[in-house]
PDB file of C-alpha atoms in Angstrom:
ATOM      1  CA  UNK T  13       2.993 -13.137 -17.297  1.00 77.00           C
ATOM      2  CA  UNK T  14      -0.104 -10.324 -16.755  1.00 91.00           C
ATOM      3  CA  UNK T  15      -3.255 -10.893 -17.535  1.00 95.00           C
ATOM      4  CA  UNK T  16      -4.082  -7.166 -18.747  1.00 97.00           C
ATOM      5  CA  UNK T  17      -1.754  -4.580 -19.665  1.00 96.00           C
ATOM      6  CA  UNK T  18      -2.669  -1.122 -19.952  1.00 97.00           C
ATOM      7  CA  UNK T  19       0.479   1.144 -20.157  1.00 98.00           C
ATOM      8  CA  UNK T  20       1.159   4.416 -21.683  1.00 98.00           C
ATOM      9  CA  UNK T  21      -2.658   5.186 -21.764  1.00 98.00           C
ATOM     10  CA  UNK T  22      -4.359   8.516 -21.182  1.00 98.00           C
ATOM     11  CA  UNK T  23      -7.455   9.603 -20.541  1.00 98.00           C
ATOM     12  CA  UNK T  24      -8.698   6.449 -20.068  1.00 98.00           C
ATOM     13  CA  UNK T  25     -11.748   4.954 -18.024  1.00 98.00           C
ATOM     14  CA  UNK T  26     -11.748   0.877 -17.538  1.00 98.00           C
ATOM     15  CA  UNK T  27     -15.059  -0.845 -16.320  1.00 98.00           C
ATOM     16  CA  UNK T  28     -16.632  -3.776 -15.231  1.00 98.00           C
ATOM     17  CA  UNK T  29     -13.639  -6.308 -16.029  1.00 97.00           C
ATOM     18  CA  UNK T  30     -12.697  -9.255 -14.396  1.00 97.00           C
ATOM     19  CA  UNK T  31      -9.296 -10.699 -14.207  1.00 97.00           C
ATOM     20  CA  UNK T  32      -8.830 -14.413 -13.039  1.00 97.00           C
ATOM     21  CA  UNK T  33      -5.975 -16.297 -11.666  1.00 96.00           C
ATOM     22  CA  UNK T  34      -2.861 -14.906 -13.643  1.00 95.00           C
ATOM     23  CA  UNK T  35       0.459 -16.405 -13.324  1.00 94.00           C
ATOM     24  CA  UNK T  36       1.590 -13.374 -11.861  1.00 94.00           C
ATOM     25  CA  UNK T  37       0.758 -10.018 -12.027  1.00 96.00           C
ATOM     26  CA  UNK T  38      -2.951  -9.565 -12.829  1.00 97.00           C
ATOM     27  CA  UNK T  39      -2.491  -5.915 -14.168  1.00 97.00           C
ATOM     28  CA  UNK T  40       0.000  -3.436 -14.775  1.00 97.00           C
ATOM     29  CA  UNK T  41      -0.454   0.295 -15.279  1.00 98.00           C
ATOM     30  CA  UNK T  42       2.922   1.677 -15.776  1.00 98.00           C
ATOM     31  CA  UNK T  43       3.673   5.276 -17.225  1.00 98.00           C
ATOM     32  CA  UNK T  44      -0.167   6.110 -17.611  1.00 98.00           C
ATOM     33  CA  UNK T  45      -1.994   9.442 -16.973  1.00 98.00           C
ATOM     34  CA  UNK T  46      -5.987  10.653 -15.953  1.00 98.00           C
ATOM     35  CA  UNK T  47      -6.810   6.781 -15.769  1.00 98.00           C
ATOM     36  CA  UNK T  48      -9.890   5.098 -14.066  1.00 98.00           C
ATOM     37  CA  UNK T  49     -10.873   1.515 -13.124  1.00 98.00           C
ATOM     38  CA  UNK T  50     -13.975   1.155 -11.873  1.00 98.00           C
ATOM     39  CA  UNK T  51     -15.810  -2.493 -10.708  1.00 98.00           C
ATOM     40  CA  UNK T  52     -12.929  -3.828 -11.328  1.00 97.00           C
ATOM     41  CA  UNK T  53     -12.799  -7.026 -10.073  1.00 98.00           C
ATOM     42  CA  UNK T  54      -9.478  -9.780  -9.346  1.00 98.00           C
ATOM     43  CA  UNK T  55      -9.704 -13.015  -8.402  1.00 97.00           C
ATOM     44  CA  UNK T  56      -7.309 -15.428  -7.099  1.00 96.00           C
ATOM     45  CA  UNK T  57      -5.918 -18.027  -4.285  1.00 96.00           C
ATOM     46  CA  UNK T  58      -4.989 -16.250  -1.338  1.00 95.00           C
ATOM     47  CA  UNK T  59      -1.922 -18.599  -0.888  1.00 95.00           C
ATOM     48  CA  UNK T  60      -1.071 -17.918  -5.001  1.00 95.00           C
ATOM     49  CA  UNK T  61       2.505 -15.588  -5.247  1.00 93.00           C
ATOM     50  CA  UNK T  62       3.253 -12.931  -6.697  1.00 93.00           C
ATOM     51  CA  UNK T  63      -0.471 -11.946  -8.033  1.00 95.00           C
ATOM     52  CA  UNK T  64      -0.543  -9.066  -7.336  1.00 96.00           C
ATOM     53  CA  UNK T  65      -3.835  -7.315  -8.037  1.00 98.00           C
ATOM     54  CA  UNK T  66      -3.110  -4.088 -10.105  1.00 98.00           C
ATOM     55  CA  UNK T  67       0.319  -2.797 -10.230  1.00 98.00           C
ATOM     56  CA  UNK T  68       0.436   0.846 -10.770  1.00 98.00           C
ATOM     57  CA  UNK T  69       3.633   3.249 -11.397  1.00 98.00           C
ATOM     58  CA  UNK T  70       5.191   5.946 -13.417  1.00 98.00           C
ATOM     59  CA  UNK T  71       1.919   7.795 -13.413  1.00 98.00           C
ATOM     60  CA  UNK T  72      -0.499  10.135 -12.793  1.00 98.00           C
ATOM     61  CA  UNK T  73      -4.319  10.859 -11.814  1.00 98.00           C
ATOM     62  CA  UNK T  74      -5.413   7.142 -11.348  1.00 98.00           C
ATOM     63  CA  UNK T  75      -7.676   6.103  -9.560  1.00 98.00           C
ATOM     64  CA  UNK T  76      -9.134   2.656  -8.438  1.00 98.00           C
ATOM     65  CA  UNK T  77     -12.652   2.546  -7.481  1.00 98.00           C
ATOM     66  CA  UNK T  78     -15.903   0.306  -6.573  1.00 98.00           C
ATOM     67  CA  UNK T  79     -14.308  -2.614  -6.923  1.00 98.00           C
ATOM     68  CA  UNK T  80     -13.199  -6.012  -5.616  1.00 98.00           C
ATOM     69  CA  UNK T  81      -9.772  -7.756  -5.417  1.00 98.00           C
ATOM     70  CA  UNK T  82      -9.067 -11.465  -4.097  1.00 98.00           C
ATOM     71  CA  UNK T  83      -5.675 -11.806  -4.445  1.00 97.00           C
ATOM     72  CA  UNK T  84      -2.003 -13.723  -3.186  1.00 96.00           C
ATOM     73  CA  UNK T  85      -0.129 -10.872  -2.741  1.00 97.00           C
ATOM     74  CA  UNK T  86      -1.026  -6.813  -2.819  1.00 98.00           C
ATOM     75  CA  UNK T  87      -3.963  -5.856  -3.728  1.00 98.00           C
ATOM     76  CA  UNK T  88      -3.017  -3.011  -5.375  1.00 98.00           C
ATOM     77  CA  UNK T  89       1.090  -2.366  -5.798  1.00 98.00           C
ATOM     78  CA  UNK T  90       1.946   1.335  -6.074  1.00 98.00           C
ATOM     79  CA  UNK T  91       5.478   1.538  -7.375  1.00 98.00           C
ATOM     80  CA  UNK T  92       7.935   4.993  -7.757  1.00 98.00           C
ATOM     81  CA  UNK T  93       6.665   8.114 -10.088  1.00 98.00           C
ATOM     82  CA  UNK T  94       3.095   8.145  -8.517  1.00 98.00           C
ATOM     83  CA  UNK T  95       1.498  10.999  -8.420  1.00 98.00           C
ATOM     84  CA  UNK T  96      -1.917  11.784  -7.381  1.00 98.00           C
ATOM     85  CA  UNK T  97      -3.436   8.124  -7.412  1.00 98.00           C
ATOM     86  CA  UNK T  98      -6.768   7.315  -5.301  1.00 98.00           C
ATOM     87  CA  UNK T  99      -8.132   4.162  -4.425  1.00 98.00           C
ATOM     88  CA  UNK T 100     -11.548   4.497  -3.047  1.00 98.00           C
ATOM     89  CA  UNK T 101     -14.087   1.739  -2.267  1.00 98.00           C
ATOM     90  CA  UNK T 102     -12.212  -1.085  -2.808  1.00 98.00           C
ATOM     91  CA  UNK T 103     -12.747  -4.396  -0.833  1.00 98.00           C
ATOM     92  CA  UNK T 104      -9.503  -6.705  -0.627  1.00 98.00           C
ATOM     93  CA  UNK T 105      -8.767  -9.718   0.457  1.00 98.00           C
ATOM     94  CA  UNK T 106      -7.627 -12.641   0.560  1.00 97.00           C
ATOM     95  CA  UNK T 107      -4.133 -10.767  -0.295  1.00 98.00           C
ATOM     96  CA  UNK T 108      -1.313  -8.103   1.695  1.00 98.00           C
ATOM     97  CA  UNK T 109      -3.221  -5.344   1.293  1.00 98.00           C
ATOM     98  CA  UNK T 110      -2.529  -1.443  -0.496  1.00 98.00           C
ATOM     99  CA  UNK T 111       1.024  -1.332  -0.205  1.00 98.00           C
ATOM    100  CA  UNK T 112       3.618   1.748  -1.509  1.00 98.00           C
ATOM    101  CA  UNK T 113       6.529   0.319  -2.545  1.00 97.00           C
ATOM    102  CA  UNK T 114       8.694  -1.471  -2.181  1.00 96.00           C
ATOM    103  CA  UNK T 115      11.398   1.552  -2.988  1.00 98.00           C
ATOM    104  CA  UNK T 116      14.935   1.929  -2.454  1.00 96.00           C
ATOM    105  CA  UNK T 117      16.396  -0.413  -4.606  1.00 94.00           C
ATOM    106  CA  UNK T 118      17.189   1.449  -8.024  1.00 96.00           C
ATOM    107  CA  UNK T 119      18.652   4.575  -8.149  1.00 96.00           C
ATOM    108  CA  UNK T 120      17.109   6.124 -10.530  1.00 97.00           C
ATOM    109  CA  UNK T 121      13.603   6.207  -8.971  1.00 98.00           C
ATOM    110  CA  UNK T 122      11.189   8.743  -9.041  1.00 98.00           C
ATOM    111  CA  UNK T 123       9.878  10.731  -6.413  1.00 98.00           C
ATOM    112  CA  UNK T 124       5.988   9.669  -4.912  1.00 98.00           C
ATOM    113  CA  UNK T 125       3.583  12.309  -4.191  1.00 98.00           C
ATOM    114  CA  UNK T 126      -0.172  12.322  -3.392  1.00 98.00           C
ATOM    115  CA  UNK T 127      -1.745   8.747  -2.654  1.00 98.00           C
ATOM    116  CA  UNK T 128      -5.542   8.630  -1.225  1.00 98.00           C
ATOM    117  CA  UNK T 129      -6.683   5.053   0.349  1.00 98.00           C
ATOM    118  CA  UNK T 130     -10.251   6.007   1.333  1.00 98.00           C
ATOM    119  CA  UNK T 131     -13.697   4.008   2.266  1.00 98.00           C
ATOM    120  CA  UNK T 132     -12.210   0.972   1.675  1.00 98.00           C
ATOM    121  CA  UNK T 133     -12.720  -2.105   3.450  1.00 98.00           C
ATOM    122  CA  UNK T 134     -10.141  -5.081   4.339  1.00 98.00           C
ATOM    123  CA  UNK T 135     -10.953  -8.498   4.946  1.00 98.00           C
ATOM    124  CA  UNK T 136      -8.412 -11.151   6.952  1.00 97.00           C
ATOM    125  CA  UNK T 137      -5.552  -9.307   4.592  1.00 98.00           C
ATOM    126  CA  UNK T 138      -1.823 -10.025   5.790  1.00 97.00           C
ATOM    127  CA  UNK T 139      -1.823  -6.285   6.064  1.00 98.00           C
ATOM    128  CA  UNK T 140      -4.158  -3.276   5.696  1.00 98.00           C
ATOM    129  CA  UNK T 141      -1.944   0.479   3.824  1.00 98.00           C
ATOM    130  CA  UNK T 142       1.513  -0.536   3.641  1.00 98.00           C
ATOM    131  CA  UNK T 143       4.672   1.616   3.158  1.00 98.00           C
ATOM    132  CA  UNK T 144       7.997  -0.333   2.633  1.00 97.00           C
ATOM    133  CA  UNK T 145      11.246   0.770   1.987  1.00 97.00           C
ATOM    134  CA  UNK T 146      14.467  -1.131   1.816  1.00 96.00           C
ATOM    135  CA  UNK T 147      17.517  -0.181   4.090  1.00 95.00           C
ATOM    136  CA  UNK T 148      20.900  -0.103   2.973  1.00 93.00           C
ATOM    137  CA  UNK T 149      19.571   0.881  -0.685  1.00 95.00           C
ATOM    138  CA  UNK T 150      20.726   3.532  -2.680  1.00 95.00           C
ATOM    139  CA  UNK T 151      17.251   5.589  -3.513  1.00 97.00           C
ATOM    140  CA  UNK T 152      16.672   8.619  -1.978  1.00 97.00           C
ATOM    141  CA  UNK T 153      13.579   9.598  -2.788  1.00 98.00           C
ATOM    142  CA  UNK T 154      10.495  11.894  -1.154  1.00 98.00           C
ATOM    143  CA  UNK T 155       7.383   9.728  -0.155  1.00 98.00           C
ATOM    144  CA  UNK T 156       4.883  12.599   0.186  1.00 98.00           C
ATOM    145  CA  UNK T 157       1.029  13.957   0.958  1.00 98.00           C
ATOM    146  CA  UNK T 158      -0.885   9.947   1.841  1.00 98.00           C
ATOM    147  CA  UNK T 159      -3.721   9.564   2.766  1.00 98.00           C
ATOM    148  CA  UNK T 160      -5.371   6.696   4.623  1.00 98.00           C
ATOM    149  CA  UNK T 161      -9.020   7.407   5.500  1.00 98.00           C
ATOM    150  CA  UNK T 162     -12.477   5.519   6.483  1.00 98.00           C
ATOM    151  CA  UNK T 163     -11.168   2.151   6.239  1.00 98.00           C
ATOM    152  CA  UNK T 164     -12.585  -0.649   7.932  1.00 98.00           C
ATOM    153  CA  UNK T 165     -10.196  -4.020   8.769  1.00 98.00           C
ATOM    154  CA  UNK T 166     -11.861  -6.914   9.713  1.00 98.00           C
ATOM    155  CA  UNK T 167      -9.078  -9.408  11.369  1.00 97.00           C
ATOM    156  CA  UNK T 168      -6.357  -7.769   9.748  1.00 98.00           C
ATOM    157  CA  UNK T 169      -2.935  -8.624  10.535  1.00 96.00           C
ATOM    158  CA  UNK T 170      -1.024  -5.279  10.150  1.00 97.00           C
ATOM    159  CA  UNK T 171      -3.691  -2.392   9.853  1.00 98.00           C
ATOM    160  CA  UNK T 172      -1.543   0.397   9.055  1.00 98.00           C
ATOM    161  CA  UNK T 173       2.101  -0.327   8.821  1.00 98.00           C
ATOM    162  CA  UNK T 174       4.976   2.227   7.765  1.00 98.00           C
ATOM    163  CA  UNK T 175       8.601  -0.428   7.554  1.00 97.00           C
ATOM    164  CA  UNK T 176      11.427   1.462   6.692  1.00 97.00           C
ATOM    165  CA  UNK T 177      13.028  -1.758   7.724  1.00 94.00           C
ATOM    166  CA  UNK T 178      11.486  -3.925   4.662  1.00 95.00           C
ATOM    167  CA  UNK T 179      14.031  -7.299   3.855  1.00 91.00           C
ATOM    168  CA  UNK T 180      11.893 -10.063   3.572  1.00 85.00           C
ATOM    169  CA  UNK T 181      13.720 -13.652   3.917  1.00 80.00           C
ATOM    170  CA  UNK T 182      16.468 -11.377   5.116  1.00 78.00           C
ATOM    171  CA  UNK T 183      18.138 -10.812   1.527  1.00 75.00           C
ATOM    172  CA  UNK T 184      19.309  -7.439   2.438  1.00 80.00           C
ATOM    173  CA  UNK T 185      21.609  -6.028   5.164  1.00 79.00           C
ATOM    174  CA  UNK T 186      20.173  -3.847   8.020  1.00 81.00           C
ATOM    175  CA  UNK T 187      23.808  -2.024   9.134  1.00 86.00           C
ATOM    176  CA  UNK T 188      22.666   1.259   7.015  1.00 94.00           C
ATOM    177  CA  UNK T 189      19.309   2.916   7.164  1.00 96.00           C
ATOM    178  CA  UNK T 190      16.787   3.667   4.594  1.00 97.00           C
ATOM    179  CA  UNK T 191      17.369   7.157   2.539  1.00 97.00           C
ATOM    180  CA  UNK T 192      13.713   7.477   1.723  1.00 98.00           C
ATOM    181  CA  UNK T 193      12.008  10.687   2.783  1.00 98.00           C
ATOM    182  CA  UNK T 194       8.217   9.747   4.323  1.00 98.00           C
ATOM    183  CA  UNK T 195       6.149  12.868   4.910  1.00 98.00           C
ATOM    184  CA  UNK T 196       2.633  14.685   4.965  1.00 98.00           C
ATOM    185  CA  UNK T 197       0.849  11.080   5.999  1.00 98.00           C
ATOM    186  CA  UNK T 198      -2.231  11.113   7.826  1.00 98.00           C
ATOM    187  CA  UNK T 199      -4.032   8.159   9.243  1.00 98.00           C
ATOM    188  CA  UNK T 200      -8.038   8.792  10.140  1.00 98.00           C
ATOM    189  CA  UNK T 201     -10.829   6.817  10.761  1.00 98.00           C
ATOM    190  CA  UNK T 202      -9.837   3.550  10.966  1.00 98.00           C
ATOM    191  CA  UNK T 203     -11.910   0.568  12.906  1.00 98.00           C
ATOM    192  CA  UNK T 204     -12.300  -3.019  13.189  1.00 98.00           C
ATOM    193  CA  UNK T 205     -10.104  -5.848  14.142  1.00 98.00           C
ATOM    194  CA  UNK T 206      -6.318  -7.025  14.079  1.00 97.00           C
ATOM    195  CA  UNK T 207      -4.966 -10.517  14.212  1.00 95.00           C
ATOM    196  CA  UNK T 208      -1.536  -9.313  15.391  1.00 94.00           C
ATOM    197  CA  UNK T 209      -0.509  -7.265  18.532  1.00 95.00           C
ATOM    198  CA  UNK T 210       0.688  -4.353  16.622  1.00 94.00           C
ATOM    199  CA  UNK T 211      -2.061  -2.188  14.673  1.00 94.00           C
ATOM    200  CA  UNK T 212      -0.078   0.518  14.077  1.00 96.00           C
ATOM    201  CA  UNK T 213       3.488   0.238  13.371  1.00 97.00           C
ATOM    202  CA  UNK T 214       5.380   3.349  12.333  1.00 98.00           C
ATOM    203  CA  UNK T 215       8.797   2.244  11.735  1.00 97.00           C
ATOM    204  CA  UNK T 216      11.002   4.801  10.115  1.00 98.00           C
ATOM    205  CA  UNK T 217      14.134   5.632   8.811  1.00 97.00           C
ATOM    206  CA  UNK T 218      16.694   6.520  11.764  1.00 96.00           C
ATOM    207  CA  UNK T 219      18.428   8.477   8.656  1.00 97.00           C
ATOM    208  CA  UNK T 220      15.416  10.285   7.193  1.00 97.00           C
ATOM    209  CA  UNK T 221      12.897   9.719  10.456  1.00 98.00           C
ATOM    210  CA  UNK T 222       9.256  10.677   9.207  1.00 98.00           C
ATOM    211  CA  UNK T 223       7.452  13.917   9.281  1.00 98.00           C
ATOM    212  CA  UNK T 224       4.382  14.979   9.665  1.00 98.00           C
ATOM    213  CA  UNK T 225       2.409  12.364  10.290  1.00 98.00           C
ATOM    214  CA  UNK T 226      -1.156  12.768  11.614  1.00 98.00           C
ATOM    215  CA  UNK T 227      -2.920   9.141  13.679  1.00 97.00           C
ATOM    216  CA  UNK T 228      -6.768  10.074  14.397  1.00 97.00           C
ATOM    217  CA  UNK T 229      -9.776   8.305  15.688  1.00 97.00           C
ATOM    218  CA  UNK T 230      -7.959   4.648  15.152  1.00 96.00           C
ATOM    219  CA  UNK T 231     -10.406   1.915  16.877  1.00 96.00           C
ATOM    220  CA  UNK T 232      -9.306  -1.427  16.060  1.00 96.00           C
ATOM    221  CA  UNK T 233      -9.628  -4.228  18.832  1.00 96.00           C
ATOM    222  CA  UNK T 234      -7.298  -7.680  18.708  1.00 96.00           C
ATOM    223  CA  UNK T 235      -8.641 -10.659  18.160  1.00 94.00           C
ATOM    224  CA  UNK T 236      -5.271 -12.977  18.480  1.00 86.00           C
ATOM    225  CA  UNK T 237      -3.938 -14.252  21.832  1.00 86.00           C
ATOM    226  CA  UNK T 238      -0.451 -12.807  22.111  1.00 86.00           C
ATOM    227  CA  UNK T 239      -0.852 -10.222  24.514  1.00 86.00           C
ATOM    228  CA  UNK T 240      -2.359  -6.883  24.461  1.00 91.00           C
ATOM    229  CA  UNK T 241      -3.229  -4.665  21.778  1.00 92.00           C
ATOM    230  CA  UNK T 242      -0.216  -1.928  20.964  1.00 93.00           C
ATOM    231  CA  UNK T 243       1.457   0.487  18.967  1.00 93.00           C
ATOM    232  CA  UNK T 244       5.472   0.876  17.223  1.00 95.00           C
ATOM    233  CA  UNK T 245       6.794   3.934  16.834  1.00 96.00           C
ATOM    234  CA  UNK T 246      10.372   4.697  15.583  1.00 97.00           C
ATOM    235  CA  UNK T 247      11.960   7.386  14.746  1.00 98.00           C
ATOM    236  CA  UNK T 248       8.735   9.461  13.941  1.00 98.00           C
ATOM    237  CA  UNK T 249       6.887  11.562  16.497  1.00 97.00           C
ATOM    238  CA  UNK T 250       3.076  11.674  15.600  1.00 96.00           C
ATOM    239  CA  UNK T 251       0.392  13.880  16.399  1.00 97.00           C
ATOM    240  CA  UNK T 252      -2.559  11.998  17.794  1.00 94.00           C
ATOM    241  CA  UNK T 253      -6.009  13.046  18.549  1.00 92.00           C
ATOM    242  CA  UNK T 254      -9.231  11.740  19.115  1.00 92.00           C
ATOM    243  CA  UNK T 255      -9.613   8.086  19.791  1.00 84.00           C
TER     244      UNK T 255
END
């Protein structure tokens, strides 16, 4: 059901294309290596499912840049065996946003490791960088070295958001915690505005808690009506500084 394919490429550069209203998944890049889209642009309902932007996986040295995505679900998808992916001056939205995962589900997954979202820009997005694992899952993976840097969120509902505790529509069981290892993340320069209360939510694995994870100069201000502006944290112990 993609519109575009482009798997098993290398050494590959992919310009000024324009993918419209797929069934499902607009692109996949699965098992690809020293691959670049650039003004790239996706296009779709905000309410369609499952359209995801660009799915990417199984890879390495890809990068995303200058380009636009309109989308129903995550504007760009990264799945397990990533390694050294950047996405870098990409506006999204309508869609959920840059999300990692979600992992935990197959055993046989491969470990993450070097993901750069930088000097990108998010526009009334369901959420902004994403990290979701599922609980009570067999993968135990490492989730390693991210990177989430100059972004800008304009009435965002989850700016930066690390769920350890993913089971949408509650088809999972929450009685054993995620064995995914998240580490090496910093979060910098972030600004602009969140729809919900929470614009940072670090929830992590009680199992594998998170470490080293960096939160500096984050300015967002709320722009719902459900209280006052605040922050999650579980089982994860940041360094902050700055703002």
């Amino acid at each position: 059901f993609q519109n575009l394919s482009f798997n098993f490429l290398k050494n590959s550069v992919i310009t000024d294309v324009t993918t419209k209203d797929s069934k499902n998944f607009h692109v996949n890049c699965i098992g690809s290596s020293n691959v670049t889209f650039q003004r790239f642009t996706v296009s779709a309902p905000g309410e369609s499912v499952n359209t995801d932007g660009l799915h990417l996986a199984l890879g390495n040295d890809i990068r995303v840049l200058d380009s636009i995505i309109k989308t129903g679900d995550d504007c760009v998808s990264i799945g397990d065996g990533s390694v050294n992916f950047r996405i870098q001056n990409v506006t999204c939205g309508p869609g959920h946003g840059v999300s990692i995962g979600s992992l935990g589900k197959n055993p046989k997954e491969k470990d993450i490791n070097g993901i750069w979202v930088l000097k990108s820009t998010f526009i009334g997005t369901q959420n902004g960088v994403r990290i979701k694992t599922w609980p009570s899952a067999p993968a135990t993976i490492r989730v390693s070295n991210l990177h989430f840097e100059d972004l800008t969120m304009q009435n965002v509902s989850n700016p930066i958001i690390i769920d350890q505790e993913y089971c949408p529509y509650n088809h999972c069981k929450l009685d054993k915690p995620s064995l995914i290892q998240i580490s090496g993340v910093t979060i910098s320069n972030i600004k602009g505005t969140s729809y919900s209360e929470s614009a940072v939510t670090l929830a992590c694995s009680g199992l594998k808690p998170c470490q080293g994870v960096q939160v500096s100069n984050v300015d967002l201000r709320y722009t719902g009506t459900r209280g006052k502006l605040t922050s999650v944290c579980k089982n994860v112990k940041p360094v902050s500084k700055g703002t």
